[in-house]
Tab-separated table of C-alpha atoms and ligand atoms in Angstrom:
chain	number	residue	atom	x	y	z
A	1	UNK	CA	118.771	146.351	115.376
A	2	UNK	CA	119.838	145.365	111.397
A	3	UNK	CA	117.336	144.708	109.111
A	4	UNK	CA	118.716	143.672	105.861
A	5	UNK	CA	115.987	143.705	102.548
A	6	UNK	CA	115.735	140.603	100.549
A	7	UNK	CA	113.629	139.039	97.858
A	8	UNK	CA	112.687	135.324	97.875
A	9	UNK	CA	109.839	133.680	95.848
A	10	UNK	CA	106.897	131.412	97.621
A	11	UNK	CA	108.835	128.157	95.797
A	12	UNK	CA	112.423	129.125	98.107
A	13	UNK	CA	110.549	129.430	101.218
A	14	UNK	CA	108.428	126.829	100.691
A	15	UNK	CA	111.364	124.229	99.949
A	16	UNK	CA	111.000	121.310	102.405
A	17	UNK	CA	107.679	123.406	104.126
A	18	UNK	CA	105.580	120.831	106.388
A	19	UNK	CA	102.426	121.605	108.582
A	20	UNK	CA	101.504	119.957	111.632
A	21	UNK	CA	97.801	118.949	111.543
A	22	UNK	CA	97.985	117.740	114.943
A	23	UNK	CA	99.384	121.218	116.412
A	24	UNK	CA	97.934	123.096	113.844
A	25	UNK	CA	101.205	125.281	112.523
A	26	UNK	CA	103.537	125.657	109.640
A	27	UNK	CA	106.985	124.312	110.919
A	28	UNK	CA	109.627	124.907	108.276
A	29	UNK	CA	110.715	126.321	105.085
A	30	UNK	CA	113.942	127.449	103.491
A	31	UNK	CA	114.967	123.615	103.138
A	32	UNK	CA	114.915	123.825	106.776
A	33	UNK	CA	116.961	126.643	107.448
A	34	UNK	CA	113.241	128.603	108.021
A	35	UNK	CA	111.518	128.610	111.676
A	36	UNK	CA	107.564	129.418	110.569
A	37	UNK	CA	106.144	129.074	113.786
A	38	UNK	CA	109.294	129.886	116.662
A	39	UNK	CA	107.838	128.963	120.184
A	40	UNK	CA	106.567	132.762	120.608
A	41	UNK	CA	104.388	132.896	118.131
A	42	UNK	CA	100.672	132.545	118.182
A	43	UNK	CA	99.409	129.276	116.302
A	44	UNK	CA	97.516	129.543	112.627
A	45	UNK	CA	94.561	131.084	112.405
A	46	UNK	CA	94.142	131.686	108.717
A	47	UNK	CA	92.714	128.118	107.811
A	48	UNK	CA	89.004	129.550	107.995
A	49	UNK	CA	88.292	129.358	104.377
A	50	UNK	CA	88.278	133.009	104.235
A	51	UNK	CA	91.562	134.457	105.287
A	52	UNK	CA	93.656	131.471	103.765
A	53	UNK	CA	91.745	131.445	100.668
A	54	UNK	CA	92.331	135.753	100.628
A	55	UNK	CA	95.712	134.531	100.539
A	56	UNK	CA	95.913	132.595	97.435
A	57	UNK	CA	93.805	135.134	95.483
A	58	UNK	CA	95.967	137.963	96.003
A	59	UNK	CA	98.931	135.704	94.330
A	60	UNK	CA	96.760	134.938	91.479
A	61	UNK	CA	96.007	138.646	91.041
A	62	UNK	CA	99.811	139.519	91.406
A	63	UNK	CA	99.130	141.561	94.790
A	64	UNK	CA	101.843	141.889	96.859
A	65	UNK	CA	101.484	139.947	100.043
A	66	UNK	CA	102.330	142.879	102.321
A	67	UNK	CA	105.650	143.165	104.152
A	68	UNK	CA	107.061	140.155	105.940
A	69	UNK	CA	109.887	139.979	108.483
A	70	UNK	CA	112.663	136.957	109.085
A	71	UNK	CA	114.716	137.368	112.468
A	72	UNK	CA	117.853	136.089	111.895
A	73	UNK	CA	119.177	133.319	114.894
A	74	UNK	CA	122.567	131.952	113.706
A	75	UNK	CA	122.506	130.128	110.722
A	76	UNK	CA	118.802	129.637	111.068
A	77	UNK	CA	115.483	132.178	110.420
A	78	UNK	CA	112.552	132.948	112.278
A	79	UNK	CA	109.420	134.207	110.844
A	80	UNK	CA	108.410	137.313	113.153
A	81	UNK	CA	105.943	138.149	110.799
A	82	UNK	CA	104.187	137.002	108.218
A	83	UNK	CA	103.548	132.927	109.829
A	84	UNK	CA	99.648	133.574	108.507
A	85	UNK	CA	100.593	134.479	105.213
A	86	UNK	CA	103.638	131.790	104.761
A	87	UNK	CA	101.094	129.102	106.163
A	88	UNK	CA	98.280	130.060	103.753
A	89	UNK	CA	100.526	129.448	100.782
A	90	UNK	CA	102.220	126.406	101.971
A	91	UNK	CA	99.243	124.938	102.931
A	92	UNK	CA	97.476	125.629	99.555
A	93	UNK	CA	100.431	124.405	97.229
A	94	UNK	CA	100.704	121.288	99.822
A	95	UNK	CA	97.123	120.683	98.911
A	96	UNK	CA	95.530	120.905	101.992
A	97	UNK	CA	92.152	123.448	101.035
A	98	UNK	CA	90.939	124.207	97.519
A	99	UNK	CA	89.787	127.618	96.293
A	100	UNK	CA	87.102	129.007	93.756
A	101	UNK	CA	87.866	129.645	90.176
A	102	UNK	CA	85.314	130.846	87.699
A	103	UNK	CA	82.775	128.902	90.130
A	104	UNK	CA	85.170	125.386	90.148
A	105	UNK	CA	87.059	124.754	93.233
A	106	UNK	CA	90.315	124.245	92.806
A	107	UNK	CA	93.330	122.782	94.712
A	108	UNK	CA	96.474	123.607	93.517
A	109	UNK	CA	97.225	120.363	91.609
A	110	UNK	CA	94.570	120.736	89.600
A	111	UNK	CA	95.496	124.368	88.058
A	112	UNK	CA	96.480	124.802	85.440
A	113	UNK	CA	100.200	125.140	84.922
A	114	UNK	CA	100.602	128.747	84.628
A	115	UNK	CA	98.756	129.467	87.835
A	116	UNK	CA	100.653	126.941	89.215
A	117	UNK	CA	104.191	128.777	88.414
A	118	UNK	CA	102.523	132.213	88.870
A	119	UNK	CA	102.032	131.292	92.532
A	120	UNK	CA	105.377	129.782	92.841
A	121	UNK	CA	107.279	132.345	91.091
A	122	UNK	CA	105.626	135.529	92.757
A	123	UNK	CA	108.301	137.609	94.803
A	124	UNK	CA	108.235	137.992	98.716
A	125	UNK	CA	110.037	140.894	100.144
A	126	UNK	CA	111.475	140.260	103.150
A	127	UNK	CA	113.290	142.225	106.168
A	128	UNK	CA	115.462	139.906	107.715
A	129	UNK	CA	116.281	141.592	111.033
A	130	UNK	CA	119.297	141.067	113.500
A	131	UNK	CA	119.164	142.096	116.912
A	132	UNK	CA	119.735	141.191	120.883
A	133	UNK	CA	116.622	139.253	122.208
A	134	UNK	CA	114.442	141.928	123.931
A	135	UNK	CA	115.049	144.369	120.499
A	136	UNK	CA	113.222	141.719	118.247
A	137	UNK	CA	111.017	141.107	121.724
A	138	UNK	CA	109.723	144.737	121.430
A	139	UNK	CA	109.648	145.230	117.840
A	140	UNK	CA	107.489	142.279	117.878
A	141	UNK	CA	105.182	144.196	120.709
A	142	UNK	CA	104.506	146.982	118.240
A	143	UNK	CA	103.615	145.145	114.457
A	144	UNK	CA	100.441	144.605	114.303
A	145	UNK	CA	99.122	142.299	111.501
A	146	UNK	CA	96.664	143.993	109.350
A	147	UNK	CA	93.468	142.403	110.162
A	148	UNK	CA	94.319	139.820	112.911
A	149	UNK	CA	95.832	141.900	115.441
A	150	UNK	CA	97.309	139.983	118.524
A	151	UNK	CA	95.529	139.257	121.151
A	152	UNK	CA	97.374	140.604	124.481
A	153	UNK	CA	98.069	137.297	125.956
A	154	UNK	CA	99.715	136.572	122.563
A	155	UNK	CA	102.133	139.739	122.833
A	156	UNK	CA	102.898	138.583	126.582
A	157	UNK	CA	103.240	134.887	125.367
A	158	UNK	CA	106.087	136.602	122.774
A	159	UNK	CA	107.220	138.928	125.548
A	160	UNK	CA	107.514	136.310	128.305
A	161	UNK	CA	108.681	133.532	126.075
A	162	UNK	CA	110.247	130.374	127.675
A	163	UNK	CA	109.561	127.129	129.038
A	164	UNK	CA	106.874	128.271	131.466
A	165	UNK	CA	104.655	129.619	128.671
A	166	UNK	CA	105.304	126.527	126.384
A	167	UNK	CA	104.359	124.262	129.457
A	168	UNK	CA	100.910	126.807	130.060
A	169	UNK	CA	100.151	126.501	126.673
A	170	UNK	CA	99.837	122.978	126.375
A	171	UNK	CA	97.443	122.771	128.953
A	172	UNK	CA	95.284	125.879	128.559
A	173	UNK	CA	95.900	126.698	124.754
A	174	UNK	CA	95.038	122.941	123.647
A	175	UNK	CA	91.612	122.343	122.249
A	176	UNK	CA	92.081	118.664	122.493
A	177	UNK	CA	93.044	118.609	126.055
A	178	UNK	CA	90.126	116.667	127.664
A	179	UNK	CA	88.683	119.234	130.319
A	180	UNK	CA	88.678	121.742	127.787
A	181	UNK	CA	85.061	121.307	127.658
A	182	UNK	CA	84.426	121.379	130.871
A	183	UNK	CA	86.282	124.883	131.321
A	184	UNK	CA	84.343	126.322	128.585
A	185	UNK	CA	81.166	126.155	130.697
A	186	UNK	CA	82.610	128.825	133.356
A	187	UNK	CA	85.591	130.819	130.873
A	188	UNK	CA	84.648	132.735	127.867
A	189	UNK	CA	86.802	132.327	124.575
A	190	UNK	CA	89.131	130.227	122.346
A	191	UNK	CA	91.908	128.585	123.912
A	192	UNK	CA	93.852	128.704	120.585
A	193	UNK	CA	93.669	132.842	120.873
A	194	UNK	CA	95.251	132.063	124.493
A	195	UNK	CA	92.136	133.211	125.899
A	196	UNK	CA	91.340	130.774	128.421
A	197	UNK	CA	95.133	130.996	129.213
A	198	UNK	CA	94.562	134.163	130.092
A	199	UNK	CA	92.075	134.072	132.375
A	200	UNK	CA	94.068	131.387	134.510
A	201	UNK	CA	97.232	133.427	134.704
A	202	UNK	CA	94.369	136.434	135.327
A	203	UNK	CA	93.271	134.082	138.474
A	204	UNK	CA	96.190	132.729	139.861
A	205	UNK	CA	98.221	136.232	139.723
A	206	UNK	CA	95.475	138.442	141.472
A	207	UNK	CA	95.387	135.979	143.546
A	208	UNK	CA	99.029	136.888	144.599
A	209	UNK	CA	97.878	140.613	144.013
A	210	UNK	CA	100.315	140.353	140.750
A	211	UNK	CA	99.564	141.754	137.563
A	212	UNK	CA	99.720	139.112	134.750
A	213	UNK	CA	102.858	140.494	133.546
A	214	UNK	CA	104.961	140.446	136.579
A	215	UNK	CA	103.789	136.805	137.075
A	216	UNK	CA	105.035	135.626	133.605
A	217	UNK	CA	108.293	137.591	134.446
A	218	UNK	CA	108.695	135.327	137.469
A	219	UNK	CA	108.169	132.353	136.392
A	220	UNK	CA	109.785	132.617	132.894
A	221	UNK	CA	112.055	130.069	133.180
A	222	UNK	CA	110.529	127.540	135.413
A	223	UNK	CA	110.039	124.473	133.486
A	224	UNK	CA	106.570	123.603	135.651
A	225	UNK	CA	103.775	125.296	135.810
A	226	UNK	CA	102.389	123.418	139.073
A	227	UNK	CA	101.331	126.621	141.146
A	228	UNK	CA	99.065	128.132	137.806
A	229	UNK	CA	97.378	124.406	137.716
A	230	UNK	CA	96.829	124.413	141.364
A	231	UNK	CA	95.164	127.689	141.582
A	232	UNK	CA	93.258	126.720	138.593
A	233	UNK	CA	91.945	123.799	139.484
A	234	UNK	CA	91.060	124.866	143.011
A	235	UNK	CA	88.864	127.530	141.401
A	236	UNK	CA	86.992	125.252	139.161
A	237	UNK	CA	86.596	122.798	141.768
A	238	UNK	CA	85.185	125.356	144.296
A	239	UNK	CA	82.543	126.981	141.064
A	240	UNK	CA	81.623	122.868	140.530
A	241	UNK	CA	80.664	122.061	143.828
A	242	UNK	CA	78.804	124.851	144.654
A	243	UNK	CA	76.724	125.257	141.422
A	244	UNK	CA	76.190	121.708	140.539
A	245	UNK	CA	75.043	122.350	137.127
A	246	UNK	CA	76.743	124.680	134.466
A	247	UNK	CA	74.611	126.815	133.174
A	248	UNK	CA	75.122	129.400	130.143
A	249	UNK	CA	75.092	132.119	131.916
A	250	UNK	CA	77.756	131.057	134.114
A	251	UNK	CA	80.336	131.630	131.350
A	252	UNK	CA	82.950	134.561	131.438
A	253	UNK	CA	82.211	135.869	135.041
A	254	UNK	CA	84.886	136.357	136.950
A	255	UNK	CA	85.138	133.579	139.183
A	256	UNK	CA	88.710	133.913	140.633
A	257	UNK	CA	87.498	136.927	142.442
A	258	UNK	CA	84.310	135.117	143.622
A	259	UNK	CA	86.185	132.153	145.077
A	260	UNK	CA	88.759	134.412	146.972
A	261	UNK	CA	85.627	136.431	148.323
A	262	UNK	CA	83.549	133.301	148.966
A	263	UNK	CA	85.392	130.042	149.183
A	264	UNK	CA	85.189	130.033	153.045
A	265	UNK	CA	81.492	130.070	153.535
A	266	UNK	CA	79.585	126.648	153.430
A	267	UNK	CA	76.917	126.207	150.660
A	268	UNK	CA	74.201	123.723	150.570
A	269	UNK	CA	74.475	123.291	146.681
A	270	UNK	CA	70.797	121.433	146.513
A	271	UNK	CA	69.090	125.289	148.120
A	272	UNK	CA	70.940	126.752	145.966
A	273	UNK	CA	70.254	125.095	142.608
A	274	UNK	CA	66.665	125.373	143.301
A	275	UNK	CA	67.021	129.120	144.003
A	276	UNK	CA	69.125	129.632	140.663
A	277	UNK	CA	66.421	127.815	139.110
A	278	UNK	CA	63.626	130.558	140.677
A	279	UNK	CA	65.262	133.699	140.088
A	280	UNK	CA	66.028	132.708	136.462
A	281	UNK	CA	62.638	131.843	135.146
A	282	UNK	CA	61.876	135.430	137.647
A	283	UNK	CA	60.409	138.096	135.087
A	284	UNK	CA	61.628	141.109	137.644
A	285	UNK	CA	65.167	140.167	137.425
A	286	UNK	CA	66.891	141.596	134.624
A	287	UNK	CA	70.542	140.285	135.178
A	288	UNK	CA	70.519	136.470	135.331
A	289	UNK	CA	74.841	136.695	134.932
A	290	UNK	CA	74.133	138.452	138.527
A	291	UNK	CA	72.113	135.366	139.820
A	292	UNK	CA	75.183	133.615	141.199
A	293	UNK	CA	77.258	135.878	142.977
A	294	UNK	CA	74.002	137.459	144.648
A	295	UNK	CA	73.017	134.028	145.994
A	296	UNK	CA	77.102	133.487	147.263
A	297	UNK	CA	76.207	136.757	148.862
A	298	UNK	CA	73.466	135.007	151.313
A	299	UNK	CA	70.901	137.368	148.877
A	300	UNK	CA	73.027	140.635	150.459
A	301	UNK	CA	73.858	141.916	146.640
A	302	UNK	CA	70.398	142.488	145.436
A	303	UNK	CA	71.515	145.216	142.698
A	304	UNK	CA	73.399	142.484	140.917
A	305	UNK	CA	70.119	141.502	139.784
A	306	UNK	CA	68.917	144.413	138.652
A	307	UNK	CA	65.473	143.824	139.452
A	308	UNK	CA	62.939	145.141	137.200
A	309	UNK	CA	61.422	148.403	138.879
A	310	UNK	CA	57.464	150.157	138.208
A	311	UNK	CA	56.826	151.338	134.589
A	312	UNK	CA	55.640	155.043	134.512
A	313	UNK	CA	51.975	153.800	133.813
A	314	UNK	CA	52.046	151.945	137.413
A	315	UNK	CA	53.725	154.939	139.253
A	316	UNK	CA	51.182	157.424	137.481
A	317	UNK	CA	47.662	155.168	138.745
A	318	UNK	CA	49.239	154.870	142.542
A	319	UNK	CA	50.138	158.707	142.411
A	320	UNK	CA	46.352	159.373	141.085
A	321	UNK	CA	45.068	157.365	143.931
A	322	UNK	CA	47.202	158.238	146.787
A	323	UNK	CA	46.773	162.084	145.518
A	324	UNK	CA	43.159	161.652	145.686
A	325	UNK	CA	42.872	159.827	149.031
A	326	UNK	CA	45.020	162.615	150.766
A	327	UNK	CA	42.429	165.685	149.026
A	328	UNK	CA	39.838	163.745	151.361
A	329	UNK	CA	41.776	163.402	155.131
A	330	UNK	CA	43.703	166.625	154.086
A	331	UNK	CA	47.149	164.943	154.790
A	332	UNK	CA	50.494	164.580	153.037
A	333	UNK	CA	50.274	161.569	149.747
A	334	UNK	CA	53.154	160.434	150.989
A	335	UNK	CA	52.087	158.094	153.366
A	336	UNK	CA	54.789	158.324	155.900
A	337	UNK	CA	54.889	162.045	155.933
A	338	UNK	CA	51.496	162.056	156.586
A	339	UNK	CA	52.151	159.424	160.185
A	340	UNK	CA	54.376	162.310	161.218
A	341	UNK	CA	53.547	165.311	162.690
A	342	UNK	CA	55.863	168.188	161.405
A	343	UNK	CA	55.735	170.905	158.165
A	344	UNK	CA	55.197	168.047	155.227
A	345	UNK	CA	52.395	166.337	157.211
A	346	UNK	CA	49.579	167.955	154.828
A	347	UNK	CA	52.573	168.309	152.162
A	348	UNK	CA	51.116	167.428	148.511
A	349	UNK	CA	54.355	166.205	146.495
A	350	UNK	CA	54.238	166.264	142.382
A	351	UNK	CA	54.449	162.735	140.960
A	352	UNK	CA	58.350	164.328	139.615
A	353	UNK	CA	59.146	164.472	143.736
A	354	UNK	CA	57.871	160.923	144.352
A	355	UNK	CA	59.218	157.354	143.926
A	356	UNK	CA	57.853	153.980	143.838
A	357	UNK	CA	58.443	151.740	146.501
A	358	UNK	CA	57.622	147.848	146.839
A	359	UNK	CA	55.201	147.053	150.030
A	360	UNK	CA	56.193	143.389	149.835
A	361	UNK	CA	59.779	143.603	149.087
A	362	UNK	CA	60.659	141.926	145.900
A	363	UNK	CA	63.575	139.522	148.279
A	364	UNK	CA	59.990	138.455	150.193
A	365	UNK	CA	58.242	137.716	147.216
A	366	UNK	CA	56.617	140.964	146.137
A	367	UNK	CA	55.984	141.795	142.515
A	368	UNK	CA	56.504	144.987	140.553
A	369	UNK	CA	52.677	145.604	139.974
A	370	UNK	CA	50.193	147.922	140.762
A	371	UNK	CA	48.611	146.035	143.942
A	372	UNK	CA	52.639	145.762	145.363
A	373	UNK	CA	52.798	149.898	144.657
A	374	UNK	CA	53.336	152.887	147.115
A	375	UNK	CA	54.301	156.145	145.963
A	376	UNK	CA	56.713	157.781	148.634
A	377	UNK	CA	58.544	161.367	148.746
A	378	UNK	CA	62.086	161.380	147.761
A	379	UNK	CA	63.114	161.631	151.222
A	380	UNK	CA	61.276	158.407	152.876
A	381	UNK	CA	61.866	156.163	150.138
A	382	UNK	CA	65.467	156.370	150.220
A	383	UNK	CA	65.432	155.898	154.190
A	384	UNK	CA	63.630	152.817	153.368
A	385	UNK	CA	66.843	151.823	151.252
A	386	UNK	CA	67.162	148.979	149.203
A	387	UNK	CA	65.101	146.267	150.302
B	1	ZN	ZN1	57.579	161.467	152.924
């Protein structure tokens, strides 16, 4: 790979620089000779008042703006990095966010002049770098922008560029598209990060026992992206129509897996709305996010709960009292030792050998008080097993 070092100032590249409310990216500078945001790139994410505004004072200040790097693609540029930093500027000087100055905000027609040609004159240094198509494709895999590192499905959306990704974007990377709302209530994070992108390429490819990766490789070039929409909306259909209402805690689990486990068995989505609506308000159970999968589990999975078990204080008063009752009938405290004739049957265990043990199972009902404690040995409470 070339890389050639040049100097431009923020008026060149911004020469004929336009931003795209709609799609929210910078789409050309250099009088048009300058691709900001090439389809492999990630969209803006500066425009938080923060970052973009970070931007602008670092010009003011004279700070260099960091490294940024052009690849060159015929007669035209691409930025590879540095779209965040290009996108601040040209947003600011196309007036489209004001900043602070001595407490007055300020949008760049109304500074004064000198700031005005300070940010406009101020130097860029730029690599412009020539190279075959997977060389610029794994240089891009290792930069790393200094405080907004890529997300991986951004790398593989650079990596796997083509019309397949382009397609999957606009469905899954939109904010505006219409179900996005919807999706939000079962997948965790912002489409525009290509996070709920991810997790339907995550779905459809284990589904296939494929790694992300390999599926983008696949499909690179297809121009539809039918089969990921398919899956996709199979999955959400399935999580809808079993679990009639979204609930918070429903976001973010990992419900490809759950509807290649469970999508066979029949639900009756009334029972189990009603039993979603018990074990949440439940005290004892300490991991509502494992409410749904145990009840798709016909209530096998009771550990996904994690189910609140006896304080010390509670053990301690049923050890005292079963300790006590067994220095009367000279027999073992733990009561099933005791029903058994053998070596422990008059066996007196430490409360350190013992563990607590629900008489009414907690699945039938039973709380995780005193009057629902038994003390057993080691031994007999783990026969008993999870119940
Ligand atoms: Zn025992």
């Amino acid at each position: 790979m070339k890389a050639k070092l040049r100097h431009y100032t923020v008026e060149q590249i911004l020469e004929g620089f336009v931003y795209n409310e709609l799609e929210g990216k910078g789409l050309f500078g250099l009088a048009g000779k300058l691709v900001i945001q090439p389809e492999y790139q990630r969209h803006y994410i500066y425009g938080d008042g923060k970052r973009d505004v970070a931007v602008i004072d670092s010009l003011l200040k004279t700070y260099p703006l960091g490294l940024i790097y052009f690849n060159v693609n015929g007669d035209s540029l691409e930025v590879l990095d540095g779209q965040q930093r290009i996108t601040s500027v040209g947003r600011f000087v196309t007036g489209k966010f004001a900043i602070q100055v001595d407490g007055n905000e300020q949008t760049f027609g109304s500074l004064p002049k000198d700031a005005k040609d300070l940010i406009l004159s101020s130097d860029l240094l730029v690599y412009e770098c020539e190279g075959t198509e997977s060389e610029i494709k794994e240089w891009f895999r290792t930069i790393n922008i200094a405080g907004a590192p890529l997300t991986h499905q951004e790398l593989l959306n650079a990596i796997y560029s083509g019309p397949f990704v382009t397609a999957a974007k606009a469905e899954y990377s939109n904010s505006n598209n219409a179900n996005m709302q919807k999706w939000s209530s079962y997948i965790k994070g912002d489409p525009k990060r290509q996070e709920v992108l991810a997790v339907a390429l995550e779905w459809v490819a284990a589904s296939k026992g494929e790694t992300i990766d390999s599926y983008l490789a696949a499909h690179r070039y297809d121009t539809k992206i039918d089969g990921l929409k398919k899956y996709f909306t199979s999955v959400i259909d399935w999580v809808d129509s079993v679990f009639t209402e979204p609930r918070k805690e429903m976001r973010g689990l990992e419900w490809g897996r759950l509807y290649e486990e469970y999508h066979k068995t029949a639900y009756n989505a009334a029972k189990i709305n009603t039993e979603i609506i018990e074990l949440l308000a439940d005290e004892a159970v300490t991991s509502p996010k494992g409410v749904f999968e145990y009840l798709l589990s016909g209530k096998k999975k009771t550990e996904l709960l994690s189910v609140r078990l006896f304080d010390e204080k509670t053990k301690k008063v049923a050890f005292n009292r079963q300790t006590k009752e067994s220095e009367k009938t000279g027999k073992s405290n733990c009561s099933v030792c005791a029903s058994v004739k053998n070596a422990n049957q008059s066996r007196i265990y430490k409360l350190s050998e013992m563990e607590a043990d629900h008489v009414t199972a907690w699945s039938k009902g039973g709380q995780s008080g005193i009057d629902n404690c038994e003390m057993l040995c080691e031994t007999h409470n783990r026969a008993k097993g999870n119940r």
